[in-house]
GROMACS .gro file of C-alpha atoms in nm:
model
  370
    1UNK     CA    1  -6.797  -0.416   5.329
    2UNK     CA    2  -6.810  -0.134   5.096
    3UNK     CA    3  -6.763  -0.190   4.697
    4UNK     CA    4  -6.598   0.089   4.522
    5UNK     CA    5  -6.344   0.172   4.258
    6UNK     CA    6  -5.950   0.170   4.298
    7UNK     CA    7  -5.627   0.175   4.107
    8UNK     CA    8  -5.466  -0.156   4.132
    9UNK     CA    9  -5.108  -0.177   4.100
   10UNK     CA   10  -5.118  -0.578   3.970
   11UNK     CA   11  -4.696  -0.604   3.930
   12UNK     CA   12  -4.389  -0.359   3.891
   13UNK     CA   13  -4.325  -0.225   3.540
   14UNK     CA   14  -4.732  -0.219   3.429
   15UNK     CA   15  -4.983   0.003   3.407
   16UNK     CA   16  -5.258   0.071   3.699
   17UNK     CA   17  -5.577  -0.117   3.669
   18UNK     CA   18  -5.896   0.063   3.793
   19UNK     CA   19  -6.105  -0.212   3.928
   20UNK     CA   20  -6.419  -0.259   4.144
   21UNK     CA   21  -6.244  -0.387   4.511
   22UNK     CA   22  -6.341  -0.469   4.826
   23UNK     CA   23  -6.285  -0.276   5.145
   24UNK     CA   24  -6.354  -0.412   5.479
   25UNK     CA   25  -6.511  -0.229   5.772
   26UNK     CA   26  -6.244  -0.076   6.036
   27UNK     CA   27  -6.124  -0.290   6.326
   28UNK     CA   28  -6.022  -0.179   6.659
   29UNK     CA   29  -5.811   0.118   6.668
   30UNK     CA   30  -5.930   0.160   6.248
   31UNK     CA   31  -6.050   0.410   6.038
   32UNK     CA   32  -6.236   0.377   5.748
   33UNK     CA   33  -6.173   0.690   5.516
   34UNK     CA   34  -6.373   0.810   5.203
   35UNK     CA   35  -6.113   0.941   4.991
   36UNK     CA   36  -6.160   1.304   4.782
   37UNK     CA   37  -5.854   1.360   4.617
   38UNK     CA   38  -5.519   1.248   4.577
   39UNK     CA   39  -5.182   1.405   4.433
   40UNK     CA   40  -4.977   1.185   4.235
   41UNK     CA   41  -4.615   1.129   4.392
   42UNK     CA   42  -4.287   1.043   4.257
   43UNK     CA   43  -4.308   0.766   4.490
   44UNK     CA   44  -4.544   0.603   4.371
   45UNK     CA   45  -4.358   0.595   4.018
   46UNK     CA   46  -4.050   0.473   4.250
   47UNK     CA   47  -4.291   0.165   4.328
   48UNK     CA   48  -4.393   0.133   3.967
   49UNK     CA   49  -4.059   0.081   3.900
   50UNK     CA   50  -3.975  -0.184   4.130
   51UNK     CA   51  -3.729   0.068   4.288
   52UNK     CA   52  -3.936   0.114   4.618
   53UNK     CA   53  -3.805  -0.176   4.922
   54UNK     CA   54  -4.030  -0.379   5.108
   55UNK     CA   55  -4.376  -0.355   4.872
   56UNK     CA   56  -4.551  -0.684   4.803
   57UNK     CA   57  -4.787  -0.676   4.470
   58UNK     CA   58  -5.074  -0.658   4.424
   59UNK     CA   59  -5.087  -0.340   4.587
   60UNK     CA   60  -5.275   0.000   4.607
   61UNK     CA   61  -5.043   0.293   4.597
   62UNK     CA   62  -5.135   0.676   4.688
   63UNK     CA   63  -5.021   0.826   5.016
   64UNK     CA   64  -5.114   1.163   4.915
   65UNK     CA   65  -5.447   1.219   4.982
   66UNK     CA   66  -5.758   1.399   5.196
   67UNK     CA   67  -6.114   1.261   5.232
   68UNK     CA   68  -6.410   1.214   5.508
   69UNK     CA   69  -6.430   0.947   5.791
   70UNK     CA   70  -6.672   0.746   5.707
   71UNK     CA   71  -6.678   0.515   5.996
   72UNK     CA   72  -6.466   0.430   6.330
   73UNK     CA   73  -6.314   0.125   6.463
   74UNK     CA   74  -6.398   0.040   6.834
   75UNK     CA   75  -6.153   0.240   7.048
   76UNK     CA   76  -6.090   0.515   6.809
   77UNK     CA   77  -6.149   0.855   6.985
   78UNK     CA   78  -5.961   1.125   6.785
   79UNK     CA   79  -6.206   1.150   6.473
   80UNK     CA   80  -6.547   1.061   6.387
   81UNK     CA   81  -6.722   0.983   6.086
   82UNK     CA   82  -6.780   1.307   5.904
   83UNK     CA   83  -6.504   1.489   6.011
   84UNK     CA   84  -6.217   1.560   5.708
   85UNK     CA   85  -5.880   1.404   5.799
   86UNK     CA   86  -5.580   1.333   5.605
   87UNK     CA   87  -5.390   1.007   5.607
   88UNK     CA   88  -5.062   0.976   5.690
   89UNK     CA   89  -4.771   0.815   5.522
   90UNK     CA   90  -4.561   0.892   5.835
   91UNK     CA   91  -4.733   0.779   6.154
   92UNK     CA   92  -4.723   0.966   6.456
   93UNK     CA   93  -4.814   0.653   6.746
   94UNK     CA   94  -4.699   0.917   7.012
   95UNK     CA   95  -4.558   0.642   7.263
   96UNK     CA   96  -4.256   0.513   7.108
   97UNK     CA   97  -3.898   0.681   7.180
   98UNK     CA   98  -3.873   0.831   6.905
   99UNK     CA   99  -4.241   1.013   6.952
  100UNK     CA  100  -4.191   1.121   7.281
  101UNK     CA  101  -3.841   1.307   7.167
  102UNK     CA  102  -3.940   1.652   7.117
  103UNK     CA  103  -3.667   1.673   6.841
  104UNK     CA  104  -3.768   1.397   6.645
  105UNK     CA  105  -4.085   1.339   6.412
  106UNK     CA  106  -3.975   1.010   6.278
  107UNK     CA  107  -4.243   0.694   6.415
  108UNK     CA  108  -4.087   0.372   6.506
  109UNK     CA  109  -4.401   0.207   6.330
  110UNK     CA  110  -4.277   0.358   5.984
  111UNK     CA  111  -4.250   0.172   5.728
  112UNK     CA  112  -3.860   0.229   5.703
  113UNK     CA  113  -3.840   0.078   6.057
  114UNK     CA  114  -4.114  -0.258   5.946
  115UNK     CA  115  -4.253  -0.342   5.604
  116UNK     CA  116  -4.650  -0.199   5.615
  117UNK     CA  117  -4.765  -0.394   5.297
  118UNK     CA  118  -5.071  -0.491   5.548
  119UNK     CA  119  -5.232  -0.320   5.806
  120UNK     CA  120  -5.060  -0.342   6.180
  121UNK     CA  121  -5.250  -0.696   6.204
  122UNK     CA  122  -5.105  -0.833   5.941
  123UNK     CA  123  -5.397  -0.872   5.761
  124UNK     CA  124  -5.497  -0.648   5.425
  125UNK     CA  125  -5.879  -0.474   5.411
  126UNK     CA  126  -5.840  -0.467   5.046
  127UNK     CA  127  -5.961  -0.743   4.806
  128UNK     CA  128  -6.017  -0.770   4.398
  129UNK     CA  129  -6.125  -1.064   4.197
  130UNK     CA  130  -6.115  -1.295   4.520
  131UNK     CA  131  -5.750  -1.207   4.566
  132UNK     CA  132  -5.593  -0.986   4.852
  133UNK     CA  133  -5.459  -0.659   4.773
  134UNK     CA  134  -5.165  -0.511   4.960
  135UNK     CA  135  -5.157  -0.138   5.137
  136UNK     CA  136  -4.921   0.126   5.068
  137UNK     CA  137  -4.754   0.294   5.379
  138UNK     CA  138  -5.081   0.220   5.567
  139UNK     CA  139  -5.283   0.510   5.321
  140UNK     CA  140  -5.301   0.379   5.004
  141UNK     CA  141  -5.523   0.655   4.885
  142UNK     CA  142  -5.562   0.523   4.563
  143UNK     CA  143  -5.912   0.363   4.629
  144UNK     CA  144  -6.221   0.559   4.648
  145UNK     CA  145  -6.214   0.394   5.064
  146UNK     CA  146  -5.920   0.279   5.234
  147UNK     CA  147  -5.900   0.167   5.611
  148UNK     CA  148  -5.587   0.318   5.846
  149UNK     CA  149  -5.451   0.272   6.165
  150UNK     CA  150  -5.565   0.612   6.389
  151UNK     CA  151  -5.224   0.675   6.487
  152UNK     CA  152  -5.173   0.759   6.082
  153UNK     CA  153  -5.468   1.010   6.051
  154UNK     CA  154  -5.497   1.404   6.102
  155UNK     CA  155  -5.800   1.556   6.158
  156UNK     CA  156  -5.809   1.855   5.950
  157UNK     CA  157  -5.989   2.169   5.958
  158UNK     CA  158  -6.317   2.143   5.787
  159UNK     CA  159  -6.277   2.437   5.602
  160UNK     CA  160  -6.000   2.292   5.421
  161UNK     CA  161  -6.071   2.232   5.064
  162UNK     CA  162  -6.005   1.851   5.034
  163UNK     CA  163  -5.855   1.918   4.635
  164UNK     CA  164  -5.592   2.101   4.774
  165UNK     CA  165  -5.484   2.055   5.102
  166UNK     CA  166  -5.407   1.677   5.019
  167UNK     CA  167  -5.053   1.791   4.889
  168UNK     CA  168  -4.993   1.866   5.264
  169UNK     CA  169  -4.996   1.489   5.292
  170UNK     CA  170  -4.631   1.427   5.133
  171UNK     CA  171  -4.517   1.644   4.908
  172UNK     CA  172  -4.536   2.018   4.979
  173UNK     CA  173  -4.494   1.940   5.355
  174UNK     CA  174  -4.179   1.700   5.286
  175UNK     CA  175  -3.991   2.034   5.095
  176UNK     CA  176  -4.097   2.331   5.268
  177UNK     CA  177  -4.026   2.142   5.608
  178UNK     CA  178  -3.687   2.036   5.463
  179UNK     CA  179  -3.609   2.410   5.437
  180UNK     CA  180  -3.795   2.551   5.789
  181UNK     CA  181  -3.721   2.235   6.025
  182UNK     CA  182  -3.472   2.032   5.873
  183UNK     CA  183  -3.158   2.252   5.712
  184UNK     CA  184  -3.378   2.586   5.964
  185UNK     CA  185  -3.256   2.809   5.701
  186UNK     CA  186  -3.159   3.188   5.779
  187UNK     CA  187  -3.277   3.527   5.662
  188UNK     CA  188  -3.010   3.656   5.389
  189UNK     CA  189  -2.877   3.278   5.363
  190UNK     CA  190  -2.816   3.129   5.032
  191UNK     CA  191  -2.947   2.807   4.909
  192UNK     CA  192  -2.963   2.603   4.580
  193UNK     CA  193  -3.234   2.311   4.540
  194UNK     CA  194  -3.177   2.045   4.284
  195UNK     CA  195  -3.476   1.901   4.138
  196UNK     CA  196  -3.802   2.116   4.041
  197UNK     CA  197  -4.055   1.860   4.091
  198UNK     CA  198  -4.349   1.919   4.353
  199UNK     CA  199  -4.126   1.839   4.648
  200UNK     CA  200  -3.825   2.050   4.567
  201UNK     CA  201  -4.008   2.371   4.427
  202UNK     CA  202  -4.154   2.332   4.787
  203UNK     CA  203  -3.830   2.307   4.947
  204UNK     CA  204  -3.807   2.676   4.717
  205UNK     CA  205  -4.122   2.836   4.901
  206UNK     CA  206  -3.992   2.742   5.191
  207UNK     CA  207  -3.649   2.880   5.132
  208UNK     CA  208  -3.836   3.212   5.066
  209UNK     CA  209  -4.067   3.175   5.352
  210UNK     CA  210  -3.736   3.167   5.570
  211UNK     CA  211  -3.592   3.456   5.437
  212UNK     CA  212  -3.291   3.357   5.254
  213UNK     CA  213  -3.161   3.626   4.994
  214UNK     CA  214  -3.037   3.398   4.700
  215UNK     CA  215  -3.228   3.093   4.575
  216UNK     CA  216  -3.081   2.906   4.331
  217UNK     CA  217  -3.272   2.638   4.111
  218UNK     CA  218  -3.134   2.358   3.928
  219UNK     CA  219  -3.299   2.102   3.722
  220UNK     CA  220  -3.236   1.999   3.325
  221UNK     CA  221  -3.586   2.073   3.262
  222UNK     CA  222  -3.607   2.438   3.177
  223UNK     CA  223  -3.970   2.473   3.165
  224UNK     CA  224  -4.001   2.449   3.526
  225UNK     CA  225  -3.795   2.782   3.565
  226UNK     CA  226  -4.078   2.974   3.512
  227UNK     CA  227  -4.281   2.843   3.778
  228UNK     CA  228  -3.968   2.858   4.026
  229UNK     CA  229  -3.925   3.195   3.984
  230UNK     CA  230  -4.307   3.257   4.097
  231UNK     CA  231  -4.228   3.045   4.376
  232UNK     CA  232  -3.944   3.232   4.520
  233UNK     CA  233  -3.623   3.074   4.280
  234UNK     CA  234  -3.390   3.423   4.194
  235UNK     CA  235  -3.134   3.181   3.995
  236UNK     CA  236  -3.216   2.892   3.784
  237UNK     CA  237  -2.913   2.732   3.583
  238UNK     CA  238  -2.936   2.389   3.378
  239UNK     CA  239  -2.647   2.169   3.461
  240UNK     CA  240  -2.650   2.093   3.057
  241UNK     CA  241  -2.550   2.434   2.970
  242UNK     CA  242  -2.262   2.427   3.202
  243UNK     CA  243  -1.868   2.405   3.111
  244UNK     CA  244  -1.791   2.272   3.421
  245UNK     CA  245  -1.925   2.062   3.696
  246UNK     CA  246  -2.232   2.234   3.880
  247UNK     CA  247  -2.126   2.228   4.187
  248UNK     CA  248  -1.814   2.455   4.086
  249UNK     CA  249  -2.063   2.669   3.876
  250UNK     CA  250  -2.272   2.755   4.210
  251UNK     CA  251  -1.920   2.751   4.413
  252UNK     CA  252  -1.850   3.030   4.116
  253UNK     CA  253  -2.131   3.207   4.211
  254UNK     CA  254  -2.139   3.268   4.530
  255UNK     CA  255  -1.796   3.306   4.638
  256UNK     CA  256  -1.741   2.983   4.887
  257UNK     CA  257  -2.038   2.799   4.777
  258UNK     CA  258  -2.432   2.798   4.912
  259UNK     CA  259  -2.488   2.819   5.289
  260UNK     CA  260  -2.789   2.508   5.252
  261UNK     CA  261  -2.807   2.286   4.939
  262UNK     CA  262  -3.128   2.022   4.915
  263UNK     CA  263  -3.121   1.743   4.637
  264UNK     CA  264  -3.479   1.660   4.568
  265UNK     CA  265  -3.441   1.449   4.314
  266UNK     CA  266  -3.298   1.103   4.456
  267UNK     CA  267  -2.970   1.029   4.234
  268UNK     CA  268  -2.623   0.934   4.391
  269UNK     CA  269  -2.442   1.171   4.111
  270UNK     CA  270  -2.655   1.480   4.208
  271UNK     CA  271  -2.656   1.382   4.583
  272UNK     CA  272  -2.279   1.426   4.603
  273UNK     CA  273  -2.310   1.760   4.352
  274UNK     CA  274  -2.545   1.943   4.613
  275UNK     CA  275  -2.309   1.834   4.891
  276UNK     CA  276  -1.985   1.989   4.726
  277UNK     CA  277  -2.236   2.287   4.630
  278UNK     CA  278  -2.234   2.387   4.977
  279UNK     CA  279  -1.946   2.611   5.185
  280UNK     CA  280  -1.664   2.336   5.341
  281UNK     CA  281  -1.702   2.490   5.666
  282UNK     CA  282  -2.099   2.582   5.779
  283UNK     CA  283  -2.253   2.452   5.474
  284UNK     CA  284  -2.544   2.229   5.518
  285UNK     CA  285  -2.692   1.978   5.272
  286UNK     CA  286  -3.030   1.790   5.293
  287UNK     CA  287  -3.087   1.480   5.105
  288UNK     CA  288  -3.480   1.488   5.059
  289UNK     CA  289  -3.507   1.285   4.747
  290UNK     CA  290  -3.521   0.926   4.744
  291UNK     CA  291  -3.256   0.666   4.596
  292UNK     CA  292  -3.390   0.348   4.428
  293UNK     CA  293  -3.360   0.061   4.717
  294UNK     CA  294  -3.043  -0.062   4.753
  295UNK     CA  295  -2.834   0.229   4.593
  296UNK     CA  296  -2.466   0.303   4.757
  297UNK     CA  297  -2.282   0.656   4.743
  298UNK     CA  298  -1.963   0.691   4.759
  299UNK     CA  299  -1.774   0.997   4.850
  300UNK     CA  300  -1.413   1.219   4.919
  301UNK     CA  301  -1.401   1.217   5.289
  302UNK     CA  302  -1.288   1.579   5.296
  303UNK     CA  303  -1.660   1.658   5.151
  304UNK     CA  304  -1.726   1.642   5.544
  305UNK     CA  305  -1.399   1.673   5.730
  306UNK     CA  306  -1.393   2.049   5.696
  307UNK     CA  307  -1.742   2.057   5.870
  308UNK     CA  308  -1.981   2.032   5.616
  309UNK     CA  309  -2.310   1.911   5.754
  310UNK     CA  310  -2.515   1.618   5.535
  311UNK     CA  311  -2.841   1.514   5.669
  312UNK     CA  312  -3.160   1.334   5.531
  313UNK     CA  313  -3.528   1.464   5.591
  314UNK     CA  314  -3.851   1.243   5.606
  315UNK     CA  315  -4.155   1.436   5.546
  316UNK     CA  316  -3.989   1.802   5.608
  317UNK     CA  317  -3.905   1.672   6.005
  318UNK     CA  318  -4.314   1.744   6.070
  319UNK     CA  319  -4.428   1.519   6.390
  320UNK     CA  320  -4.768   1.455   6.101
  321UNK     CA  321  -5.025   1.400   6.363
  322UNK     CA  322  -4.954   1.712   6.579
  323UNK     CA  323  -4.811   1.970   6.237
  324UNK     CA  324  -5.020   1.901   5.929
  325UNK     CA  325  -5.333   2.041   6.095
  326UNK     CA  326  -5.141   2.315   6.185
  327UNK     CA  327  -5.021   2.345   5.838
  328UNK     CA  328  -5.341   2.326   5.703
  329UNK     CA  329  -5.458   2.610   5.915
  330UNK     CA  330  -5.162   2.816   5.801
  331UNK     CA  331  -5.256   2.735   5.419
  332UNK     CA  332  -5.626   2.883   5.521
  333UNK     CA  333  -5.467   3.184   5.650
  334UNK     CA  334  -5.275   3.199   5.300
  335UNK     CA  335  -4.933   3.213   5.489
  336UNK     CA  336  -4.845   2.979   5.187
  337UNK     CA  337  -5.006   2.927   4.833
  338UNK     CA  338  -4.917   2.536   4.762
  339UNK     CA  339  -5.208   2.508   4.490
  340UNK     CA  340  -4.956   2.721   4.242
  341UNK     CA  341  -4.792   2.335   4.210
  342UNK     CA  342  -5.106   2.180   4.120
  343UNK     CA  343  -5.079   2.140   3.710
  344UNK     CA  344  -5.316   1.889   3.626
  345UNK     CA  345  -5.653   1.851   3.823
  346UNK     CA  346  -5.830   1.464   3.656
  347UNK     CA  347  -6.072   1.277   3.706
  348UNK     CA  348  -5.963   0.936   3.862
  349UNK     CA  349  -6.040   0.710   3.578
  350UNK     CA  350  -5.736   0.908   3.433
  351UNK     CA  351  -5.463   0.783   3.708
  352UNK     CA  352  -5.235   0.668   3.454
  353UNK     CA  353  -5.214   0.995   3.195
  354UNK     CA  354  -5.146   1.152   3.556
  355UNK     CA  355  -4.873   0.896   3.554
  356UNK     CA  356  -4.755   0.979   3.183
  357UNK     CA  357  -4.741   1.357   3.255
  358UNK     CA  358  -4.518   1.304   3.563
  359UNK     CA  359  -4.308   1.074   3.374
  360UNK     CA  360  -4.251   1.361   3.108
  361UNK     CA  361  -4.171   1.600   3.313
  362UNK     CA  362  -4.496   1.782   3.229
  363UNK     CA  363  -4.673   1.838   3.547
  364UNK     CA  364  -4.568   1.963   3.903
  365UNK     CA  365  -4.861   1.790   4.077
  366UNK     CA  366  -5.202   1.617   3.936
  367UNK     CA  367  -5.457   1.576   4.153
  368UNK     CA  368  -5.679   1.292   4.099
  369UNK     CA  369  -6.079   1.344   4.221
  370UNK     CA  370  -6.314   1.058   4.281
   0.00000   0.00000   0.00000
């Protein structure tokens, strides 16, 4: 059993508590991880909230993060202690039907498919104060060790830089992949993204990285236009200082409206706005942001009878166990800069200013370092 610190999520609506816990050696078919780093998500501020289904409290949050195996359930031949890995909030078990189709990377052991407040045995590794502490999606890289199944770990290259590479654990691989695999945007396309948060100035880069001519960002927080531009944006309108609705603003603008449209920031209003954003014919909208558990949308049929396409996107359509190394690798080559959406770099005794920042819309991405 190893003693160390982590940020304890005690109910919904309160602040994290950074408390001494307990974390129990890996069983069969384990890993026990020594965490680095970890980005703060909007999903975890979705859990804060209460608005997050199937989470039991107390809980550790963070699914965003890199470290070091420290040691190996029996069975587990794909890492070793030592090597740098990062855990995954998206499993890849590579046997269930969904694995083995080459077109799909979601895991039928997700959490959307079976609540993962403990580990696959049922049974949590975690304990404070005598009491046991939920997991997170199987990560929870909130604590300075964590234990995960193998099937939810990628061994990394270990020249990766653990600081930054552990944004390629949700939120720069959920946009850019929204943009590459999901929507498979086209050179000379045009796209808008609404939402400028970590995940959709992301789904920006990799809108630029596939070539599309016009990129149009939208948010009501104007000081992130700045840093969409240097990402790729060549638009970026505020639905405040429009007349009219946005999506007849970017209609305006383009002639028949955007080719791809991506809501990243998990609203019904603004879900429906990036659909009507895009043409009635070819246009293509991906819902990457996340609702609060049991919202309902309603919408005009005729949104899709013309042959718009909507579709959803879980963590940029990346199979995780087989794609983030690669990703990783293509980071170290520089093919893509994702530290330009890390902020706020603090030390983890400071989880909950990284929380505050987030919250005020003044940070892209904090990193937290043990």
């Amino acid at each position: 059993v190893i003693r160390c610190r982590a940020a304890v999520a005690w109910a919904a609506g309160k602040p994290l508590s950074v408390e001494e816990v307990e974390v129990a050696p890996p069983k069969a078919g384990e890993v026990r991880i020594k965490i680095v780093a970890t980005g703060i998500c909007h999903t975890d501020e979705h859990v804060l909230k209460g608005c997050f289904p199937n989470v039991e409290f107390p809980v550790i949050l963070g699914h965003e993060g890199a470290g070091i195996v420290e040691s190996v359930g029996e069975g587990v031949t794909s890492v070793k202690p030592g090597d740098k890995v990062i855990p995954l909030c998206l499993p890849q078990c590579g046997e269930c039907s969904f694995c083995l189709n080459p077109e799909s990377n979601y895991c039928q052991k997700s959490h959307i498919s079976e609540p993962q407040h403990l580990l696959p045995d049922k049974t949590t590794r975690f304990t404070c104060k005598g009491k046991q502490i939920h997991h997170f999606l199987w990560v929870s890289t909130f604590a300075e060790y964590t234990v995960v199944p193998e099937y939810a770990v990628a061994k990394i290259d270990p020249a990766a830089p653990l600081d930054k590479v552990c944004l390629l654990g949700c939120g720069f691989s959920t946009g850019y992949g929204a943009a590459i695999n999901t929507a498979k945007v086209k050179p000379g396309s045009t796209c808008a993204v609404f939402g400028l948060g970590g995940v959709g100035l992301s789904v920006v880069m990799g809108c630029k990285a596939a070539g599309a001519s016009r990129i149009i960002a939208v948010d009501i927080n104007k000081d992130k236009f700045a840093k969409a531009k240097e990402l790729g944006a060549t638009d970026c309108i505020s639905p405040r200082d429009c007349k009219k609705p946005i999506q007849e603003v970017l209609t305006e603008m383009t002639g028949q409206g955007v080719d791809y449209s991506f809501e990243a920031i998990g609203r019904a209003e603004t879900m429906i706005a990036a659909l009507a954003s895009c043409n009635m014919n070819t246009g293509i909208c991906v819902m990457v942001g996340e609702l609060d558990s049991g919202s309902e949308i309603s919408l005009d049929p005729m949104l899709l009878l013309t042959g718009r396409t909507w579709k959803g996107s879980v963590l940029g359509g990346w199979k995780t166990r087989d794609c983030i190394p690669r990703l990783v690798s293509s980071y170290l080559e520089k093919k893509f800069n994702s530290d330009l959406l890390i902020t706020h770099t603090l030390p983890f005794a400071q989880v909950n200013e990284g929380f505050e920042l987030l919250r005020a819309g003044k940070s892209i991405r904090s990193v937290l370092l043990f």
